[in-house]
Amino acid sequence: QVAEAAIVTHMVVFTLAQHVQARHPRGLQWQPLRGSTLRKVHSVQWIALSLVVLMITPTAPATSAPTAEPQYTGTTKHGYPLPAVCESGDMAEVEATISREAAAGTPNPLRFRNHLYTCESGETDAMQAKRLQNPLSGLPFRRATDKQITPQHCARFEKDKAWRPKHADYPWSSAVFKGAGGVGGVPSARSVLYGTAFAQHKIYQHQHPANCSAARFLVYKFGTWPGMGSHVHIAGQALALALELKRVLIWMPDHEQFPFRDEKRCPGDYTWDCWWQPITHCPSPGPDADVLVKEVIDDLNVNLSLPYTSWGQHYEFYSNWVLSGELFGWNTVPSMFSELLHCSPIKATHRHYWWRAQASTYLVRFNARTRREIDTFKRRTLVKHAPRTTDQFSHVSTTDSIEPSIPPGTFGAFIRLSKEKQMEIRSGQGAQHFHGMASLIVDLQLGAPTHVINNHVAENPNRSSSFRLGEMKKAVLISADSNKALDEAMLEQRSGGILQDWDFYFTRHERSDIGVGKMFEKFGRTETMMISFANLELMLEVDGLACAMSSNWCRLIDELRCTVGGRANSPFVELSAGVGRGLTNCGNAMELTRPLELRNRHCYLGRP
């Protein structure tokens, strides 16, 4: 009874607070952000308000909490979509198109060949026409708010395949913007993730209101863990909530525990603004502004009718609460993109991943100083190791006039063999891991059909999701998190392995598997951040990618290469741990008891 009374009191206080906020916008005033002193005045106000409520409330009012969630009964889980019908006629048409391309030596005409897209195998003109005739076919069920969408509505989203952003707004290297290499490494048309131009315009428009003084704000406070990829993705979900609540997202400016701060480089700046472009042109809100503060990830799960509270736990994004729009969870996509996604070839199970790509693309935009430092770091460290040599390395660029970059037609391998990351890979440890990955890279280089993702999670498990790009360069970029990983990759080249006649590219600097926090202490914060940023950019320049999707960093690479990189159609091989391995729930006991068509097909994407 005491616990029930406490819960009731908590809900009443916050419900009353919402009414106070609505009727008296200045009643809950913004206090200057000063670390631990944030909103101390509010604490006193809340205590007083709680006492008043307890005195004047004879009975507990109904709360806005959702009712008990229905349990899984052995059929579909909360409306989880069935796999797309990958019709044999469509797949035969895809294979015929690939064969014609290989014979003619022309760039690939197929659209949407990516693990995010329906059936993973690409889309021909006839398949596109079929999709546009039935834009809502991918939904688990219709909501009352889903308006009728016609092919005419969808036509405006089909136009941004060759999106080319301005370098000043998205300052990546020119090699990133060239797009994927075609036959013989000749650059072909860029292939951009569906809806990117539309999404980037909407995000920018939202974050740059005409009148900042009239705007409402969501202030996001970062967590203190060191994983950069995880931070980017969770910040992206803070952006999603800000868009949904029609609030401008800003970083909490005085968060001295921000893990990526660099006080020597940016004194007094404890946000991503030290490294990236500002996410809004609005200044810090004044004392009379309407401000909502959210902290790390659990606080981003809200009841949209009462956004000042948080349910503090994750709800499966195909639960009825989330699908109905009552709850906004970790994987919810802003509703302003619903029409676009209904029209799109994006899998219904992967729409949150599409949003991760859009949010990451907007957030990770280097400022001018960072851009210069990345170029300097790449000139100093990017080297080429020729086949059948021992320690003969040559710098890719030695002068300021030559941009350090990877040649077109190069594959990229992101290898994580540090103790804390070995659990992410599915093909074993050490040399076994790289050898298995090298075999896949050679298959791709030779044009052999290769699965993008394994049958457990593929919508089209009976056919290879193949890429045949013709002749590519025998070159691979190694992005390794430890000396052990790099040494074992080099061993594959030197010991007569299947990559013995390939050129290897990598950044030559001291590596460590001790974790980012200790790397800050050992190498310095600026150097550690340059290692991460430079290798991230180089991985966006490659025309084929192999990495473990259970890694946030791998997912960040994949997201950005599909947007700013223009490589959404280029080869990708997923290397995550399989059943029973740590960072995915693909091996969850309940998942394994379900029929194949009802299993969680986005499980390989790891945690948020």
mmCIF file of N, CA, C and O in Angstrom, residues 133-166:
data_model
loop_
_atom_site.group_PDB
_atom_site.id
_atom_site.type_symbol
_atom_site.label_atom_id
_atom_site.label_comp_id
_atom_site.label_asym_id
_atom_site.label_seq_id
_atom_site.Cartn_x
_atom_site.Cartn_y
_atom_site.Cartn_z
ATOM 1 N N GLN A 133 2.373 1.238 -56.237
ATOM 2 C CA GLN A 133 0.937 1.039 -56.341
ATOM 3 C C GLN A 133 0.298 0.647 -55.018
ATOM 4 O O GLN A 133 -0.911 0.781 -54.834
ATOM 5 N N ASN A 134 1.113 0.189 -54.060
ATOM 6 C CA ASN A 134 0.567 -0.261 -52.767
ATOM 7 C C ASN A 134 1.471 0.214 -51.650
ATOM 8 O O ASN A 134 2.169 -0.563 -51.007
ATOM 9 N N PRO A 135 1.491 1.530 -51.359
ATOM 10 C CA PRO A 135 2.486 2.087 -50.447
ATOM 11 C C PRO A 135 2.365 1.641 -48.999
ATOM 12 O O PRO A 135 3.332 1.744 -48.254
ATOM 13 N N LEU A 136 1.208 1.150 -48.561
ATOM 14 C CA LEU A 136 1.027 0.773 -47.155
ATOM 15 C C LEU A 136 1.166 -0.725 -46.928
ATOM 16 O O LEU A 136 0.844 -1.220 -45.852
ATOM 17 N N SER A 137 1.663 -1.456 -47.909
ATOM 18 C CA SER A 137 1.690 -2.917 -47.800
ATOM 19 C C SER A 137 2.642 -3.410 -46.725
ATOM 20 O O SER A 137 2.494 -4.512 -46.214
ATOM 21 N N GLY A 138 3.642 -2.596 -46.348
ATOM 22 C CA GLY A 138 4.622 -3.062 -45.368
ATOM 23 C C GLY A 138 4.222 -2.874 -43.929
ATOM 24 O O GLY A 138 4.956 -3.258 -43.026
ATOM 25 N N LEU A 139 3.071 -2.274 -43.667
ATOM 26 C CA LEU A 139 2.674 -2.000 -42.289
ATOM 27 C C LEU A 139 2.082 -3.237 -41.630
ATOM 28 O O LEU A 139 1.328 -3.989 -42.263
ATOM 29 N N PRO A 140 2.362 -3.469 -40.320
ATOM 30 C CA PRO A 140 1.728 -4.581 -39.621
ATOM 31 C C PRO A 140 0.226 -4.358 -39.459
ATOM 32 O O PRO A 140 -0.547 -5.294 -39.462
ATOM 33 N N PHE A 141 -0.211 -3.107 -39.311
ATOM 34 C CA PHE A 141 -1.625 -2.769 -39.350
ATOM 35 C C PHE A 141 -1.762 -1.269 -39.578
ATOM 36 O O PHE A 141 -0.837 -0.509 -39.364
ATOM 37 N N ARG A 142 -2.921 -0.855 -40.048
ATOM 38 C CA ARG A 142 -3.171 0.561 -40.300
ATOM 39 C C ARG A 142 -3.612 1.249 -39.012
ATOM 40 O O ARG A 142 -4.359 0.695 -38.212
ATOM 41 N N ARG A 143 -3.172 2.492 -38.833
ATOM 42 C CA ARG A 143 -3.657 3.320 -37.735
ATOM 43 C C ARG A 143 -4.679 4.310 -38.266
ATOM 44 O O ARG A 143 -4.675 4.639 -39.460
ATOM 45 N N ALA A 144 -5.503 4.814 -37.373
ATOM 46 C CA ALA A 144 -6.519 5.773 -37.790
ATOM 47 C C ALA A 144 -5.883 7.031 -38.367
ATOM 48 O O ALA A 144 -6.461 7.707 -39.213
ATOM 49 N N THR A 145 -4.663 7.335 -37.901
ATOM 50 C CA THR A 145 -3.975 8.548 -38.355
ATOM 51 C C THR A 145 -3.279 8.366 -39.699
ATOM 52 O O THR A 145 -2.778 9.339 -40.265
ATOM 53 N N ASP A 146 -3.217 7.147 -40.212
ATOM 54 C CA ASP A 146 -2.572 6.905 -41.501
ATOM 55 C C ASP A 146 -3.517 7.316 -42.622
ATOM 56 O O ASP A 146 -4.529 6.665 -42.878
ATOM 57 N N LYS A 147 -3.188 8.427 -43.282
ATOM 58 C CA LYS A 147 -4.043 8.891 -44.360
ATOM 59 C C LYS A 147 -3.821 8.049 -45.609
ATOM 60 O O LYS A 147 -2.836 7.308 -45.722
ATOM 61 N N GLN A 148 -4.734 8.175 -46.534
ATOM 62 C CA GLN A 148 -4.603 7.460 -47.794
ATOM 63 C C GLN A 148 -3.402 8.003 -48.571
ATOM 64 O O GLN A 148 -3.283 9.211 -48.772
ATOM 65 N N ILE A 149 -2.502 7.116 -48.972
ATOM 66 C CA ILE A 149 -1.306 7.528 -49.697
ATOM 67 C C ILE A 149 -1.393 6.960 -51.109
ATOM 68 O O ILE A 149 -1.609 5.763 -51.297
ATOM 69 N N THR A 150 -1.202 7.801 -52.078
ATOM 70 C CA THR A 150 -1.308 7.402 -53.481
ATOM 71 C C THR A 150 0.078 7.388 -54.118
ATOM 72 O O THR A 150 1.035 7.951 -53.572
ATOM 73 N N PRO A 151 0.217 6.757 -55.276
ATOM 74 C CA PRO A 151 1.498 6.808 -55.991
ATOM 75 C C PRO A 151 1.967 8.234 -56.258
ATOM 76 O O PRO A 151 3.166 8.495 -56.305
ATOM 77 N N GLN A 152 1.010 9.161 -56.420
ATOM 78 C CA GLN A 152 1.386 10.552 -56.651
ATOM 79 C C GLN A 152 2.074 11.146 -55.420
ATOM 80 O O GLN A 152 3.010 11.939 -55.540
ATOM 81 N N HIS A 153 1.584 10.761 -54.213
ATOM 82 C CA HIS A 153 2.242 11.201 -52.983
ATOM 83 C C HIS A 153 3.683 10.697 -52.943
ATOM 84 O O HIS A 153 4.596 11.403 -52.525
ATOM 85 N N CYS A 154 3.873 9.471 -53.375
ATOM 86 C CA CYS A 154 5.183 8.833 -53.241
ATOM 87 C C CYS A 154 6.206 9.348 -54.248
ATOM 88 O O CYS A 154 7.414 9.247 -54.008
ATOM 89 N N ALA A 155 5.736 9.895 -55.349
ATOM 90 C CA ALA A 155 6.647 10.276 -56.430
ATOM 91 C C ALA A 155 7.709 11.265 -55.960
ATOM 92 O O ALA A 155 8.856 11.216 -56.420
ATOM 93 N N ARG A 156 7.361 12.150 -55.043
ATOM 94 C CA ARG A 156 8.328 13.166 -54.610
ATOM 95 C C ARG A 156 9.481 12.584 -53.805
ATOM 96 O O ARG A 156 10.509 13.227 -53.640
ATOM 97 N N PHE A 157 9.317 11.364 -53.292
ATOM 98 C CA PHE A 157 10.384 10.746 -52.511
ATOM 99 C C PHE A 157 11.341 9.923 -53.371
ATOM 100 O O PHE A 157 12.336 9.399 -52.873
ATOM 101 N N GLU A 158 11.034 9.786 -54.643
ATOM 102 C CA GLU A 158 11.831 8.937 -55.528
ATOM 103 C C GLU A 158 12.955 9.711 -56.212
ATOM 104 O O GLU A 158 13.652 9.171 -57.050
ATOM 105 N N LYS A 159 13.143 10.972 -55.882
ATOM 106 C CA LYS A 159 13.997 11.846 -56.676
ATOM 107 C C LYS A 159 15.378 12.119 -56.087
ATOM 108 O O LYS A 159 16.149 12.858 -56.678
ATOM 109 N N ASP A 160 15.709 11.558 -54.940
ATOM 110 C CA ASP A 160 16.951 11.993 -54.291
ATOM 111 C C ASP A 160 18.049 10.936 -54.332
ATOM 112 O O ASP A 160 18.950 10.940 -53.514
ATOM 113 N N LYS A 161 17.992 10.032 -55.282
ATOM 114 C CA LYS A 161 18.991 8.974 -55.350
ATOM 115 C C LYS A 161 20.407 9.530 -55.460
ATOM 116 O O LYS A 161 21.349 8.992 -54.890
ATOM 117 N N ALA A 162 20.559 10.627 -56.194
ATOM 118 C CA ALA A 162 21.891 11.204 -56.414
ATOM 119 C C ALA A 162 22.102 12.457 -55.560
ATOM 120 O O ALA A 162 22.758 13.398 -55.991
ATOM 121 N N TRP A 163 21.538 12.458 -54.364
ATOM 122 C CA TRP A 163 21.688 13.595 -53.445
ATOM 123 C C TRP A 163 23.164 13.967 -53.277
ATOM 124 O O TRP A 163 23.992 13.130 -52.942
ATOM 125 N N ARG A 164 23.481 15.226 -53.518
ATOM 126 C CA ARG A 164 24.851 15.720 -53.370
ATOM 127 C C ARG A 164 24.834 16.930 -52.436
ATOM 128 O O ARG A 164 24.558 18.054 -52.872
ATOM 129 N N PRO A 165 25.088 16.733 -51.181
ATOM 130 C CA PRO A 165 25.034 17.848 -50.234
ATOM 131 C C PRO A 165 26.203 18.802 -50.425
ATOM 132 O O PRO A 165 27.248 18.443 -50.983
ATOM 133 N N LYS A 166 26.038 20.024 -49.956
ATOM 134 C CA LYS A 166 27.111 21.002 -50.018
ATOM 135 C C LYS A 166 28.213 20.622 -49.044
ATOM 136 O O LYS A 166 27.950 20.221 -47.911
#
